[in-house]
Short mmCIF file of C-alpha atoms and ligand atoms in Angstrom, two decimals:
data_model
loop_
_atom_site.label_atom_id
_atom_site.label_comp_id
_atom_site.label_asym_id
_atom_site.label_seq_id
_atom_site.Cartn_x
_atom_site.Cartn_y
_atom_site.Cartn_z
CA MET A 1 -19.21 -5.24 -4.15
CA LYS A 2 -16.61 -7.82 -4.50
CA ILE A 3 -13.06 -7.45 -3.61
CA THR A 4 -10.29 -9.93 -4.38
CA VAL A 5 -7.01 -10.49 -2.21
CA ILE A 6 -4.49 -12.30 -4.24
CA GLY A 7 -2.08 -13.53 -1.42
CA ALA A 8 -3.20 -15.43 1.90
CA GLY A 9 -0.38 -14.50 3.53
CA HIS A 10 -0.22 -12.32 6.63
CA VAL A 11 -0.49 -8.97 4.79
CA GLY A 12 -3.55 -10.59 2.30
CA ALA A 13 -5.25 -12.78 5.45
CA THR A 14 -5.44 -9.80 7.73
CA THR A 15 -6.32 -7.25 4.77
CA ALA A 16 -9.40 -9.47 3.86
CA HIS A 17 -10.07 -9.75 7.73
CA ILE A 18 -10.14 -6.35 8.32
CA LEU A 19 -11.98 -5.76 4.91
CA ALA A 20 -14.69 -8.13 6.51
CA ASN A 21 -14.98 -6.87 9.70
CA LYS A 22 -16.06 -3.38 8.31
CA GLU A 23 -18.39 -5.59 6.15
CA LEU A 24 -16.65 -3.35 2.91
CA ALA A 25 -17.56 -5.87 -0.10
CA ASN A 26 -20.85 -8.95 0.23
CA GLU A 27 -17.99 -11.00 -1.60
CA ILE A 28 -14.15 -11.21 -0.77
CA VAL A 29 -11.98 -14.00 -2.62
CA LEU A 30 -9.05 -15.22 -1.35
CA VAL A 31 -6.30 -16.47 -3.30
CA ASP A 32 -3.00 -18.17 -3.29
CA ILE A 33 -1.14 -20.54 -4.89
CA VAL A 34 -0.64 -23.30 -1.80
CA GLU A 35 -3.38 -25.53 -1.71
CA GLY A 36 -5.49 -25.67 1.34
CA ILE A 37 -4.33 -22.33 2.95
CA PRO A 38 -6.75 -19.61 1.34
CA GLN A 39 -9.98 -21.67 1.31
CA GLY A 40 -8.60 -22.94 5.24
CA LYS A 41 -8.16 -18.93 6.36
CA ALA A 42 -11.65 -18.01 4.42
CA LEU A 43 -13.62 -20.78 6.19
CA ASP A 44 -11.99 -19.77 9.05
CA MET A 45 -13.01 -15.72 8.18
CA TYR A 46 -16.57 -16.58 7.13
CA GLU A 47 -17.02 -18.40 10.64
CA ALA A 48 -16.22 -15.18 12.32
CA THR A 49 -18.99 -13.56 10.52
CA PRO A 50 -21.59 -14.43 12.66
CA VAL A 51 -19.94 -13.94 15.87
CA GLU A 52 -19.02 -10.50 14.15
CA ARG A 53 -22.46 -9.48 12.41
CA THR A 54 -21.59 -8.92 9.21
CA ASP A 55 -22.35 -10.35 5.99
CA SER A 56 -19.25 -11.03 3.71
CA ARG A 57 -19.20 -14.41 2.19
CA ILE A 58 -15.23 -15.01 2.28
CA ILE A 59 -14.11 -17.71 -0.15
CA GLY A 60 -10.62 -19.16 -0.47
CA THR A 61 -9.33 -20.72 -3.95
CA ASN A 62 -6.43 -21.65 -5.63
CA GLY A 63 -7.66 -20.61 -9.80
CA TYR A 64 -8.93 -17.16 -10.20
CA ASP A 65 -12.58 -18.38 -11.68
CA GLU A 66 -13.97 -17.27 -8.35
CA THR A 67 -12.47 -13.98 -8.64
CA LYS A 68 -14.57 -12.98 -11.92
CA ASP A 69 -16.04 -9.22 -12.11
CA SER A 70 -14.28 -8.14 -9.03
CA ASP A 71 -14.71 -4.66 -8.48
CA LEU A 72 -11.41 -4.40 -6.56
CA VAL A 73 -8.11 -6.38 -6.43
CA ILE A 74 -5.54 -5.97 -3.93
CA ILE A 75 -2.18 -8.02 -5.28
CA THR A 76 0.08 -9.30 -1.71
CA ALA A 77 1.39 -11.92 -3.58
CA GLY A 78 4.97 -12.30 -3.20
CA LEU A 79 7.62 -13.36 -1.29
CA PRO A 80 7.91 -10.80 2.26
CA ARG A 81 11.48 -9.60 3.15
CA LYS A 82 14.11 -11.72 5.37
CA PRO A 83 16.65 -10.69 7.92
CA GLY A 84 19.24 -8.73 6.19
CA MET A 85 17.53 -8.72 3.17
CA SER A 86 16.66 -5.27 0.75
CA ARG A 87 13.32 -4.61 -0.25
CA ASP A 88 15.34 -4.85 -3.83
CA ASP A 89 16.72 -8.01 -3.71
CA LEU A 90 12.93 -9.75 -4.17
CA LEU A 91 12.85 -7.48 -7.71
CA ALA A 92 13.54 -10.52 -10.01
CA LYS A 93 10.98 -13.23 -7.70
CA ASN A 94 7.84 -10.46 -7.51
CA THR A 95 8.06 -9.37 -10.72
CA GLU A 96 7.53 -12.75 -11.79
CA ILE A 97 4.71 -13.34 -9.72
CA VAL A 98 3.43 -9.43 -9.87
CA LYS A 99 3.41 -10.00 -13.38
CA SER A 100 1.47 -13.76 -13.67
CA VAL A 101 -1.01 -12.66 -11.20
CA THR A 102 -1.75 -9.57 -13.16
CA GLU A 103 -2.31 -11.19 -16.30
CA GLN A 104 -4.94 -13.36 -14.77
CA VAL A 105 -6.52 -11.17 -12.58
CA VAL A 106 -7.33 -8.72 -16.20
CA SER A 107 -8.55 -11.88 -17.49
CA GLN A 108 -11.31 -12.12 -15.34
CA SER A 109 -12.02 -8.36 -13.75
CA PRO A 110 -10.90 -6.20 -16.69
CA ASN A 111 -12.85 -3.31 -15.23
CA SER A 112 -11.60 -3.47 -11.57
CA ILE A 113 -9.43 -1.42 -9.56
CA LEU A 114 -5.69 -2.67 -8.72
CA ILE A 115 -4.10 -1.78 -5.27
CA VAL A 116 -0.85 -3.18 -5.44
CA VAL A 117 0.83 -4.20 -1.59
CA SER A 118 3.60 -5.95 -3.16
CA ASN A 119 7.26 -5.47 -2.58
CA PRO A 120 9.24 -3.56 -4.03
CA LEU A 121 6.25 -1.20 -3.91
CA ASP A 122 6.75 0.96 -6.19
CA VAL A 123 8.26 -1.04 -9.15
CA MET A 124 5.68 -3.91 -8.36
CA THR A 125 2.77 -1.58 -9.03
CA TYR A 126 4.64 -0.51 -12.17
CA VAL A 127 5.02 -4.13 -13.13
CA ALA A 128 0.84 -4.20 -12.10
CA TYR A 129 0.41 -0.80 -14.38
CA LYS A 130 2.31 -2.62 -17.54
CA VAL A 131 1.22 -5.81 -17.47
CA SER A 132 -2.67 -4.79 -16.95
CA GLY A 133 -2.78 -1.82 -19.49
CA PHE A 134 -5.13 -0.32 -17.45
CA GLU A 135 -5.51 3.59 -17.37
CA LYS A 136 -3.09 4.68 -14.51
CA ASN A 137 -6.09 6.04 -12.51
CA ARG A 138 -7.27 2.08 -11.77
CA VAL A 139 -3.55 1.20 -10.54
CA MET A 140 -1.81 2.42 -7.71
CA GLY A 141 0.62 1.24 -4.82
CA MET A 142 0.24 1.26 -1.05
CA ALA A 143 3.33 2.85 0.20
CA GLY A 144 2.32 6.31 1.84
CA VAL A 145 -0.26 5.86 3.65
CA LEU A 146 1.49 3.11 5.43
CA ASP A 147 4.87 4.95 6.12
CA SER A 148 2.59 7.87 6.71
CA ALA A 149 0.83 5.58 9.58
CA ARG A 150 4.32 5.07 10.88
CA PHE A 151 5.56 8.22 11.19
CA ARG A 152 1.96 9.62 13.13
CA THR A 153 2.45 6.45 15.72
CA PHE A 154 6.26 7.69 16.80
CA ILE A 155 4.92 11.59 16.79
CA SER A 156 2.41 10.47 18.99
CA MET A 157 4.78 8.84 21.71
CA GLU A 158 6.74 11.44 21.11
CA LEU A 159 4.43 14.14 22.62
CA ASN A 160 2.08 11.69 24.18
CA VAL A 161 -1.27 13.01 22.21
CA SER A 162 -3.87 10.67 20.35
CA VAL A 163 -2.74 9.33 17.62
CA GLU A 164 -6.23 10.53 15.64
CA ASP A 165 -4.63 14.46 15.67
CA VAL A 166 -1.50 13.65 14.02
CA SER A 167 -1.55 13.87 10.22
CA ALA A 168 1.61 13.20 8.56
CA PHE A 169 2.70 13.17 5.15
CA VAL A 170 5.38 10.94 3.18
CA LEU A 171 6.42 11.13 0.06
CA GLY A 172 8.32 9.81 -2.26
CA GLY A 173 9.23 5.86 -2.93
CA HIS A 174 8.42 2.98 -0.39
CA GLY A 175 11.99 2.32 0.84
CA ASP A 176 14.84 3.98 2.28
CA SER A 177 14.89 7.51 0.16
CA MET A 178 10.84 7.98 1.60
CA VAL A 179 10.20 11.70 2.14
CA PRO A 180 8.81 12.58 5.43
CA LEU A 181 7.83 15.94 4.97
CA PRO A 182 7.51 17.35 8.29
CA ARG A 183 6.27 20.98 7.79
CA TYR A 184 3.11 19.38 6.19
CA SER A 185 2.78 16.96 8.94
CA THR A 186 0.62 18.58 11.97
CA VAL A 187 -1.19 17.80 15.38
CA ALA A 188 -4.43 19.54 15.69
CA GLY A 189 -3.33 21.62 12.36
CA ILE A 190 -0.05 22.47 14.59
CA PRO A 191 2.71 22.29 12.07
CA LEU A 192 5.06 20.15 13.71
CA PRO A 193 8.58 22.57 13.10
CA ASP A 194 6.54 24.37 16.08
CA LEU A 195 6.12 21.37 18.36
CA MET A 196 9.67 19.81 18.16
CA ASP A 197 12.95 20.26 17.38
CA LYS A 198 14.84 19.58 14.29
CA GLU A 199 17.01 16.72 16.06
CA THR A 200 13.80 15.22 17.18
CA ILE A 201 12.03 15.50 14.13
CA ASP A 202 14.94 14.22 12.47
CA ARG A 203 15.35 10.78 15.15
CA LEU A 204 11.27 10.70 13.76
CA VAL A 205 11.93 10.47 10.56
CA GLN A 206 14.81 8.23 10.49
CA ARG A 207 12.92 6.00 12.56
CA THR A 208 9.85 6.15 9.90
CA ARG A 209 12.34 5.27 7.22
CA ASP A 210 13.82 2.20 9.22
CA GLY A 211 10.21 1.30 10.08
CA GLY A 212 9.59 -1.61 8.07
CA ILE A 213 13.02 -3.10 9.04
CA GLU A 214 12.48 -2.06 12.49
CA ILE A 215 9.25 -5.25 12.20
CA VAL A 216 11.44 -7.62 10.49
CA ASN A 217 14.42 -7.09 13.28
CA TYR A 218 11.37 -8.32 15.57
CA LEU A 219 10.37 -10.60 13.80
CA LYS A 220 13.05 -12.77 12.06
CA THR A 221 10.99 -14.72 9.87
CA GLY A 222 8.66 -12.51 8.33
CA SER A 223 7.65 -9.10 7.61
CA ALA A 224 4.84 -6.47 8.99
CA TYR A 225 1.16 -7.24 8.61
CA TYR A 226 -1.31 -5.53 10.44
CA ALA A 227 -0.50 -1.87 9.60
CA PRO A 228 0.12 -2.81 5.91
CA ALA A 229 -3.45 -4.63 5.44
CA SER A 230 -4.93 -1.25 7.82
CA SER A 231 -3.54 0.94 5.51
CA THR A 232 -4.64 -1.00 2.36
CA VAL A 233 -8.01 -1.17 3.87
CA GLU A 234 -7.89 2.88 4.60
CA MET A 235 -7.46 3.45 0.33
CA ALA A 236 -10.11 0.44 -0.01
CA GLU A 237 -12.69 1.97 1.68
CA ALA A 238 -11.78 5.47 0.09
CA ILE A 239 -12.81 3.95 -3.06
CA ILE A 240 -15.25 1.38 -2.27
CA LYS A 241 -17.44 4.06 -0.67
CA ASP A 242 -16.16 6.69 -2.80
CA LYS A 243 -14.97 9.37 -0.27
CA ASN A 244 -12.04 11.48 -2.13
CA ARG A 245 -10.33 11.22 0.75
CA ILE A 246 -6.39 12.45 0.37
CA LEU A 247 -4.23 9.46 0.80
CA PRO A 248 -0.54 9.15 -0.61
CA CYS A 249 -0.07 5.94 -3.19
CA ALA A 250 2.44 5.09 -5.39
CA VAL A 251 0.74 6.28 -9.05
CA TRP A 252 1.97 6.80 -12.32
CA LEU A 253 3.59 9.89 -13.25
CA GLU A 254 3.00 12.10 -16.36
CA GLY A 255 5.05 15.41 -15.46
CA GLU A 256 3.74 16.05 -11.67
CA TYR A 257 5.91 17.11 -9.45
CA GLY A 258 8.17 17.66 -12.63
CA LEU A 259 8.22 13.76 -12.72
CA LYS A 260 8.10 11.56 -15.51
CA ASN A 261 6.78 7.88 -16.24
CA VAL A 262 7.73 6.74 -13.26
CA MET A 263 5.28 5.18 -10.43
CA VAL A 264 6.46 6.98 -6.84
CA GLY A 265 4.16 8.39 -3.96
CA VAL A 266 2.48 11.96 -3.82
CA PRO A 267 -0.99 13.19 -2.14
CA VAL A 268 -4.15 11.79 -4.49
CA LYS A 269 -7.69 11.85 -3.87
CA LEU A 270 -9.08 8.31 -3.66
CA GLY A 271 -13.05 7.89 -4.88
CA LYS A 272 -15.35 5.26 -6.71
CA ASN A 273 -12.41 5.83 -10.05
CA GLY A 274 -9.69 4.93 -8.43
CA ILE A 275 -7.35 7.83 -8.88
CA GLU A 276 -9.86 10.94 -9.07
CA GLU A 277 -6.68 13.47 -9.12
CA ILE A 278 -2.84 13.75 -8.59
CA ILE A 279 -2.98 16.77 -5.47
CA GLN A 280 0.34 19.08 -6.13
CA ILE A 281 1.49 20.37 -3.18
CA GLU A 282 4.18 23.20 -2.97
CA LEU A 283 7.28 21.76 -2.12
CA ASN A 284 10.80 23.58 -1.41
CA PRO A 285 14.02 23.03 -3.26
CA ASP A 286 15.26 20.42 -0.55
CA GLU A 287 11.95 18.24 -0.63
CA GLN A 288 11.66 18.42 -4.42
CA LYS A 289 15.36 17.23 -4.94
CA ALA A 290 14.64 14.60 -2.06
CA LEU A 291 11.94 13.40 -4.14
CA LYS A 292 13.42 13.11 -7.84
CA THR A 293 16.40 11.54 -5.86
CA SER A 294 13.76 8.91 -4.55
CA ALA A 295 11.81 8.76 -7.91
CA GLY A 296 15.23 8.10 -9.27
CA GLY A 297 15.75 4.91 -7.22
CA VAL A 298 12.16 3.63 -8.78
CA GLU A 299 13.40 4.79 -13.01
CA VAL A 300 16.11 2.47 -11.75
CA LEU A 301 14.39 -0.40 -10.95
CA ILE A 302 12.15 0.01 -13.26
CA GLU A 303 14.44 -0.29 -15.83
CA LYS A 304 15.84 -3.46 -14.41
CA VAL A 305 12.54 -5.20 -15.14
CA ASN A 306 12.54 -4.02 -18.50
CA LEU A 307 9.06 -4.82 -19.39
N1 APR B 1 -0.10 -16.47 -6.67
C1 APR B 1 -0.91 -16.33 -5.45
N2 APR B 1 -0.17 -16.44 -4.15
C2 APR B 1 1.09 -16.19 -4.43
C3 APR B 1 2.02 -16.17 -5.57
C4 APR B 1 1.30 -16.30 -6.56
N3 APR B 1 1.90 -16.56 -7.79
N4 APR B 1 3.04 -16.74 -5.13
C5 APR B 1 3.61 -16.28 -3.97
N5 APR B 1 2.20 -16.53 -3.03
C6 APR B 1 1.84 -16.20 -2.17
C7 APR B 1 2.43 -16.72 -0.93
O1 APR B 1 1.91 -18.52 -0.97
C8 APR B 1 1.87 -16.71 0.40
O2 APR B 1 1.04 -17.14 1.32
O3 APR B 1 1.98 -14.43 -0.98
C9 APR B 1 1.42 -14.98 0.06
C10 APR B 1 2.53 -13.98 0.61
O4 APR B 1 2.42 -14.02 1.83
P1 APR B 1 3.60 -13.55 3.16
O5 APR B 1 4.54 -14.73 2.44
O6 APR B 1 2.85 -14.05 4.19
O7 APR B 1 3.75 -12.73 3.06
P2 APR B 1 3.56 -11.27 3.54
O8 APR B 1 4.03 -10.68 4.92
O9 APR B 1 1.66 -11.46 3.39
O10 APR B 1 3.66 -9.98 2.52
C11 APR B 1 3.26 -10.35 1.31
O11 APR B 1 3.53 -7.58 0.90
O12 APR B 1 4.16 -6.03 2.68
C12 APR B 1 4.43 -6.66 1.21
O13 APR B 1 6.94 -7.12 1.46
C13 APR B 1 5.61 -7.70 0.98
O14 APR B 1 6.18 -8.77 -0.86
C14 APR B 1 5.20 -8.91 0.23
C15 APR B 1 4.10 -8.88 0.52
#
């Protein structure tokens, strides 16, 4: 198993570190355009492996030769959001970056599976899908796992119960229009609406929507990376270990949920082929409308990038 992580910044380096600590790959390649950064961080991580007792070789590079024949490629390259900057402000710059990264990844690893993390997430996943020419099961975006992890955290804080017993579902685009589904969110199997009043649920849903910006406002010079990295690794692990996990991911829809030709977050089964199946769950009219609105926002951006 060989995994390449493009972008050795906060999200990329943290992802590589967790992958190594979980020994999910024999070889991890960390790529960045800044000279010295991927080399230094990779060597530092490599030197932690004897202590952690994990056999992952970690290599840092500014080129793509070392990435050859990767099974899985995680794309985190790009500019992070700054305070006052919306995800959409990043559109033009990150499109250029993700396009060039994808071209180089594909030339070295034509059989790989791509997980995109760069923002604005759904559109960058579309850019990678379009530029790679890969089948739709091999290109996906990491957003829903992070958004639901945030929702789960807030539910657990509110009820003072273990996060382990909380599961939550968040659909739609990664952004202000994301669609958390309280009635499909449970604590030890009990649906959320049986445990909290509507006002409390609405408050937690809003905090989930604002989850990214809450961290940006604290950090000031960067955006979240621990939870994004953990969420990315959860997807990678499902694929590497062929677990058939059901996780919300940004995927290319061709009619599912009444949506066509758009990249948006829905529950999928993740296994060795990437997206093994798109899971269609019953939505009520309000939820369906919210998902449609969210997808509409992504469609506008897809048109803007004009690939
Ligand atoms: N090729 C490779 N690496 C690149 C390229 C490129 N063309 N362009 C930029 N990078 C690298 C930067 O040099 C930097 O090291 O991408 C890295 C991004 O790291 P950070 O600035 O620390 O950003 P990070 O917090 O990791 O976020 C990365 O993930 O969650 C999203 O919104 C976030 O789009 C952002 C991405």
